[in-house]
Every structure is written in C-alpha cells, then in structure tokens.
PDB file of C-alpha atoms in Angstrom:
ATOM      1  CA  MET A   1     -20.167-156.204 155.794  1.00 63.00           C
ATOM      2  CA  VAL A   2     -21.611-159.281 157.511  1.00 63.00           C
ATOM      3  CA  GLN A   3     -23.934-157.996 160.229  1.00 71.00           C
ATOM      4  CA  PRO A   4     -24.052-160.242 163.438  1.00 74.00           C
ATOM      5  CA  GLY A   5     -27.547-161.978 163.783  1.00 73.00           C
ATOM      6  CA  VAL A   6     -28.566-161.339 160.106  1.00 80.00           C
ATOM      7  CA  LEU A   7     -28.984-164.757 158.401  1.00 82.00           C
ATOM      8  CA  HIS A   8     -27.298-165.047 154.766  1.00 83.00           C
ATOM      9  CA  PRO A   9     -28.515-167.616 152.114  1.00 88.00           C
ATOM     10  CA  ALA A  10     -26.400-170.675 151.498  1.00 89.00           C
ATOM     11  CA  PRO A  11     -24.358-170.193 148.272  1.00 91.00           C
ATOM     12  CA  PRO A  12     -25.710-171.708 145.136  1.00 94.00           C
ATOM     13  CA  GLU A  13     -24.752-175.289 144.154  1.00 95.00           C
ATOM     14  CA  LEU A  14     -22.755-176.081 141.002  1.00 97.00           C
ATOM     15  CA  SER A  15     -23.619-179.013 138.780  1.00 97.00           C
ATOM     16  CA  TYR A  16     -21.124-180.244 136.299  1.00 98.00           C
ATOM     17  CA  PHE A  17     -22.517-179.376 132.797  1.00 97.00           C
ATOM     18  CA  ALA A  18     -19.859-180.139 130.200  1.00 98.00           C
ATOM     19  CA  ARG A  19     -16.328-180.527 128.878  1.00 98.00           C
ATOM     20  CA  ILE A  20     -15.554-178.219 126.119  1.00 98.00           C
ATOM     21  CA  GLU A  21     -12.316-178.826 124.456  1.00 98.00           C
ATOM     22  CA  VAL A  22     -11.579-175.917 121.747  1.00 98.00           C
ATOM     23  CA  ASN A  23      -9.063-176.513 118.949  1.00 98.00           C
ATOM     24  CA  VAL A  24      -7.323-173.060 118.136  1.00 97.00           C
ATOM     25  CA  ALA A  25      -4.903-171.884 115.676  1.00 96.00           C
ATOM     26  CA  ALA A  26      -1.857-169.623 116.296  1.00 93.00           C
ATOM     27  CA  PRO A  27      -2.846-166.335 117.540  1.00 94.00           C
ATOM     28  CA  ILE A  28      -2.971-163.248 115.241  1.00 96.00           C
ATOM     29  CA  ASP A  29      -1.098-160.476 117.257  1.00 95.00           C
ATOM     30  CA  LEU A  30      -2.713-157.248 116.557  1.00 96.00           C
ATOM     31  CA  GLY A  31       0.005-155.310 118.606  1.00 95.00           C
ATOM     32  CA  VAL A  32      -0.601-152.327 120.871  1.00 95.00           C
ATOM     33  CA  ALA A  33      -3.362-149.781 119.791  1.00 90.00           C
ATOM     34  CA  ASP A  34      -4.863-147.279 122.272  1.00 88.00           C
ATOM     35  CA  GLY A  35      -2.850-148.556 124.921  1.00 88.00           C
ATOM     36  CA  GLU A  36      -4.131-152.090 124.848  1.00 92.00           C
ATOM     37  CA  HIS A  37      -2.335-155.217 123.552  1.00 94.00           C
ATOM     38  CA  ARG A  38      -4.733-157.167 121.458  1.00 96.00           C
ATOM     39  CA  ARG A  39      -4.782-160.711 120.016  1.00 95.00           C
ATOM     40  CA  ILE A  40      -7.296-162.752 118.027  1.00 97.00           C
ATOM     41  CA  VAL A  41      -7.180-166.719 118.360  1.00 96.00           C
ATOM     42  CA  PRO A  42      -9.245-168.431 115.669  1.00 98.00           C
ATOM     43  CA  ILE A  43     -11.183-171.518 116.778  1.00 98.00           C
ATOM     44  CA  LEU A  44     -10.817-174.512 114.419  1.00 98.00           C
ATOM     45  CA  GLY A  45     -13.327-176.843 115.873  1.00 98.00           C
ATOM     46  CA  GLY A  46     -13.589-179.213 118.998  1.00 98.00           C
ATOM     47  CA  THR A  47     -15.675-181.395 121.266  1.00 98.00           C
ATOM     48  CA  VAL A  48     -18.435-181.078 123.934  1.00 98.00           C
ATOM     49  CA  ASP A  49     -18.986-183.757 126.322  1.00 98.00           C
ATOM     50  CA  GLY A  50     -21.320-183.683 129.122  1.00 97.00           C
ATOM     51  CA  PRO A  51     -24.083-185.680 131.064  1.00 95.00           C
ATOM     52  CA  LEU A  52     -26.764-183.407 129.146  1.00 87.00           C
ATOM     53  CA  LEU A  53     -24.845-182.140 126.028  1.00 94.00           C
ATOM     54  CA  LYS A  54     -22.685-184.051 123.563  1.00 97.00           C
ATOM     55  CA  GLY A  55     -21.654-182.647 120.314  1.00 98.00           C
ATOM     56  CA  SER A  56     -18.915-180.493 118.478  1.00 98.00           C
ATOM     57  CA  VAL A  57     -17.327-176.931 118.338  1.00 98.00           C
ATOM     58  CA  LEU A  58     -17.825-175.579 115.029  1.00 98.00           C
ATOM     59  CA  ALA A  59     -14.931-173.906 113.226  1.00 98.00           C
ATOM     60  CA  GLY A  60     -15.304-170.205 112.471  1.00 96.00           C
ATOM     61  CA  GLY A  61     -15.484-168.519 116.104  1.00 97.00           C
ATOM     62  CA  ALA A  62     -12.542-166.458 117.816  1.00 98.00           C
ATOM     63  CA  ASP A  63     -11.094-165.487 121.050  1.00 97.00           C
ATOM     64  CA  TYR A  64     -10.468-161.926 121.374  1.00 97.00           C
ATOM     65  CA  GLN A  65      -8.008-161.122 123.726  1.00 96.00           C
ATOM     66  CA  VAL A  66      -6.642-157.875 125.541  1.00 96.00           C
ATOM     67  CA  LEU A  67      -3.442-158.548 127.182  1.00 93.00           C
ATOM     68  CA  ARG A  68      -3.896-155.751 130.024  1.00 91.00           C
ATOM     69  CA  SER A  69      -0.550-156.373 131.856  1.00 91.00           C
ATOM     70  CA  GLU A  70       2.176-158.888 132.362  1.00 92.00           C
ATOM     71  CA  THR A  71       0.189-161.023 134.578  1.00 95.00           C
ATOM     72  CA  LEU A  72      -3.454-160.379 133.154  1.00 94.00           C
ATOM     73  CA  SER A  73      -5.450-161.185 130.118  1.00 94.00           C
ATOM     74  CA  GLN A  74      -9.064-160.523 129.370  1.00 96.00           C
ATOM     75  CA  LEU A  75     -10.716-163.086 127.004  1.00 97.00           C
ATOM     76  CA  GLU A  76     -13.840-162.781 125.126  1.00 98.00           C
ATOM     77  CA  ALA A  77     -14.553-165.776 122.865  1.00 98.00           C
ATOM     78  CA  ARG A  78     -17.666-166.227 120.582  1.00 98.00           C
ATOM     79  CA  TYR A  79     -18.152-169.635 118.744  1.00 98.00           C
ATOM     80  CA  ALA A  80     -20.897-172.161 118.026  1.00 98.00           C
ATOM     81  CA  LEU A  81     -21.689-175.661 119.209  1.00 98.00           C
ATOM     82  CA  GLU A  82     -23.592-178.395 117.250  1.00 98.00           C
ATOM     83  CA  THR A  83     -25.095-180.903 119.287  1.00 97.00           C
ATOM     84  CA  ASP A  84     -24.981-184.821 118.371  1.00 96.00           C
ATOM     85  CA  ASP A  85     -28.757-184.263 117.473  1.00 93.00           C
ATOM     86  CA  GLY A  86     -27.954-181.288 114.994  1.00 96.00           C
ATOM     87  CA  ASP A  87     -29.078-178.469 117.107  1.00 97.00           C
ATOM     88  CA  ARG A  88     -26.807-175.309 117.208  1.00 97.00           C
ATOM     89  CA  ILE A  89     -26.009-173.308 120.130  1.00 98.00           C
ATOM     90  CA  ALA A  90     -24.279-169.928 120.269  1.00 98.00           C
ATOM     91  CA  VAL A  91     -21.603-169.363 122.964  1.00 98.00           C
ATOM     92  CA  HIS A  92     -20.310-166.066 124.191  1.00 98.00           C
ATOM     93  CA  ASN A  93     -17.666-166.481 126.911  1.00 98.00           C
ATOM     94  CA  LEU A  94     -16.089-163.840 128.907  1.00 98.00           C
ATOM     95  CA  GLY A  95     -13.102-164.803 131.230  1.00 98.00           C
ATOM     96  CA  VAL A  96      -9.735-163.647 132.853  1.00 97.00           C
ATOM     97  CA  ARG A  97      -6.490-165.448 132.816  1.00 96.00           C
ATOM     98  CA  SER A  98      -3.843-164.361 135.122  1.00 96.00           C
ATOM     99  CA  GLY A  99      -0.503-165.787 136.736  1.00 96.00           C
ATOM    100  CA  SER A 100       3.051-164.712 137.046  1.00 96.00           C
ATOM    101  CA  ALA A 101       4.566-162.567 134.407  1.00 94.00           C
ATOM    102  CA  GLU A 102       6.864-165.541 133.641  1.00 95.00           C
ATOM    103  CA  ASP A 103       3.865-168.019 133.123  1.00 94.00           C
ATOM    104  CA  ILE A 104       1.725-165.622 131.107  1.00 90.00           C
ATOM    105  CA  SER A 105       4.613-164.675 128.881  1.00 90.00           C
ATOM    106  CA  ARG A 106       5.118-168.558 128.160  1.00 91.00           C
ATOM    107  CA  ILE A 107       1.393-169.025 127.112  1.00 89.00           C
ATOM    108  CA  VAL A 108       1.516-165.980 124.958  1.00 83.00           C
ATOM    109  CA  ARG A 109       4.587-167.608 123.367  1.00 87.00           C
ATOM    110  CA  GLY A 110       2.592-170.804 122.640  1.00 86.00           C
ATOM    111  CA  GLU A 111       4.288-172.896 125.389  1.00 90.00           C
ATOM    112  CA  THR A 112       2.637-175.178 128.061  1.00 90.00           C
ATOM    113  CA  VAL A 113       2.320-173.958 131.497  1.00 92.00           C
ATOM    114  CA  ASP A 114       1.051-176.207 134.340  1.00 93.00           C
ATOM    115  CA  PRO A 115      -2.639-175.191 134.811  1.00 92.00           C
ATOM    116  CA  THR A 116      -2.363-175.132 138.632  1.00 94.00           C
ATOM    117  CA  ARG A 117      -0.162-172.033 137.989  1.00 96.00           C
ATOM    118  CA  ILE A 118      -2.902-170.167 136.194  1.00 96.00           C
ATOM    119  CA  TYR A 119      -6.072-168.586 137.336  1.00 97.00           C
ATOM    120  CA  PHE A 120      -8.420-169.022 134.525  1.00 97.00           C
ATOM    121  CA  ARG A 121     -12.175-168.583 134.871  1.00 98.00           C
ATOM    122  CA  SER A 122     -14.962-167.532 132.627  1.00 98.00           C
ATOM    123  CA  SER A 123     -18.582-167.105 132.497  1.00 98.00           C
ATOM    124  CA  PRO A 124     -20.128-168.762 129.282  1.00 98.00           C
ATOM    125  CA  ARG A 125     -23.428-167.541 128.103  1.00 98.00           C
ATOM    126  CA  PHE A 126     -25.516-169.953 125.718  1.00 98.00           C
ATOM    127  CA  SER A 127     -28.177-169.294 123.248  1.00 97.00           C
ATOM    128  CA  ALA A 128     -30.359-171.726 121.218  1.00 96.00           C
ATOM    129  CA  GLY A 129     -33.058-171.365 118.777  1.00 90.00           C
ATOM    130  CA  SER A 130     -34.263-175.026 119.391  1.00 93.00           C
ATOM    131  CA  GLU A 131     -36.967-175.606 122.132  1.00 95.00           C
ATOM    132  CA  ARG A 132     -34.975-178.374 123.533  1.00 95.00           C
ATOM    133  CA  TRP A 133     -32.038-176.023 124.439  1.00 97.00           C
ATOM    134  CA  ALA A 134     -33.715-172.784 124.943  1.00 96.00           C
ATOM    135  CA  TRP A 135     -33.271-173.203 128.771  1.00 97.00           C
ATOM    136  CA  LEU A 136     -29.599-172.454 128.456  1.00 97.00           C
ATOM    137  CA  GLY A 137     -30.433-168.916 127.957  1.00 97.00           C
ATOM    138  CA  SER A 138     -31.993-168.592 131.334  1.00 97.00           C
ATOM    139  CA  ARG A 139     -29.378-169.973 133.348  1.00 97.00           C
ATOM    140  CA  VAL A 140     -25.800-168.876 134.743  1.00 98.00           C
ATOM    141  CA  PHE A 141     -22.690-171.036 133.852  1.00 98.00           C
ATOM    142  CA  ILE A 142     -19.204-170.660 135.020  1.00 98.00           C
ATOM    143  CA  ALA A 143     -16.198-172.574 133.850  1.00 98.00           C
ATOM    144  CA  THR A 144     -12.552-173.250 134.933  1.00 97.00           C
ATOM    145  CA  GLY A 145     -10.146-173.190 131.936  1.00 96.00           C
ATOM    146  CA  GLU A 146      -6.573-174.638 130.705  1.00 95.00           C
ATOM    147  CA  ARG A 147      -4.536-173.275 127.878  1.00 92.00           C
ATOM    148  CA  THR A 148      -2.369-175.677 125.799  1.00 91.00           C
ATOM    149  CA  PRO A 149      -0.668-174.584 122.629  1.00 89.00           C
ATOM    150  CA  GLU A 150      -3.545-176.215 120.401  1.00 93.00           C
ATOM    151  CA  THR A 151      -6.291-176.294 122.818  1.00 95.00           C
ATOM    152  CA  VAL A 152      -8.309-174.484 125.422  1.00 96.00           C
ATOM    153  CA  LEU A 153     -10.128-176.944 127.804  1.00 97.00           C
ATOM    154  CA  LEU A 154     -13.285-175.639 129.621  1.00 98.00           C
ATOM    155  CA  HIS A 155     -15.010-177.586 132.435  1.00 98.00           C
ATOM    156  CA  VAL A 156     -18.419-175.783 132.433  1.00 98.00           C
ATOM    157  CA  TYR A 157     -20.773-175.821 135.535  1.00 98.00           C
ATOM    158  CA  LEU A 158     -24.410-174.834 135.915  1.00 98.00           C
ATOM    159  CA  VAL A 159     -24.951-172.481 138.926  1.00 97.00           C
ATOM    160  CA  GLU A 160     -28.258-174.022 140.603  1.00 95.00           C
TER     161      GLU A 160
END
C-alpha cells in the first residue's frame, strides 16, 4: 500500500540487450502425470544479435513446459549460446505464456497466433566461464517472447 508523503524510488530502466531467435523441433508430449500436462520442446539452434552480444544458439537444449490450464503455460528453457568470438554462455530462462483458451490451443497444436494476443514474458539468467561475460551472472534480465511453429523469438532487456 502506498503511504501518503512517502517517497518511492523511480522504477528501474531497461536497456535492450539482444534478440535471441531459437529454432525448435516439434514438441514431445509427455501427457498428463501427477495432474500436470508436460511437454519438452527440443532446441535445434538459432541466432543471437544485440548491441553487445552476437552469436548463435547451440543445439541440444530444451524448453520444459507445464500446461497449467487452457490459458496458461509455464516454461523453463535451458540451452547454451556461443558468441562470435567463441565464448559459451549458459541460459536458464523461466517464463509464462498466457492467452485465451483458443489461442493457447492453437499454439499447442503448432499453429501461428498473432503475438499481440499472447502474454509471453520471461526472466533469463545467464552464466559464463569467460571473464568477458562473467558480469551477466550479476545482472537481472527480462524478455518478451513470440512463438511461431518453428521458432521462439525473445527480445531481452537488461534491468539497469
């Protein structure tokens, strides 16, 4: 609750960090177990392009999904990036995707849905062994996402 006369700090600013386009395979549907509908979406590769970071998404990661309801999916992706200069960065990205039951059903079936109709937000965490990229692990990032049948497109922002 906001108290009259109490000053609150300004919200943090966002700086554009990178566009990550992740190429994905068809989902592996695990069905419903323990009351949760689960899917695994294999990551095939992709690209990274930003003012500070350029490179590729390495094949071999996956997005682990829990379809919580007809309108809500929880997402947990783990994969790796390789910078143009050869450094590797691990990514652990937690997110949510929600929309109308009809739109979410279309996405689950592999159809295209207008991204303005879907709330897709995530919080990627990065970790790197190289000194050049070690700072990523001490920062907070947020992303907006779009899903097409073959890709996940993330616009990643650094929280200043």
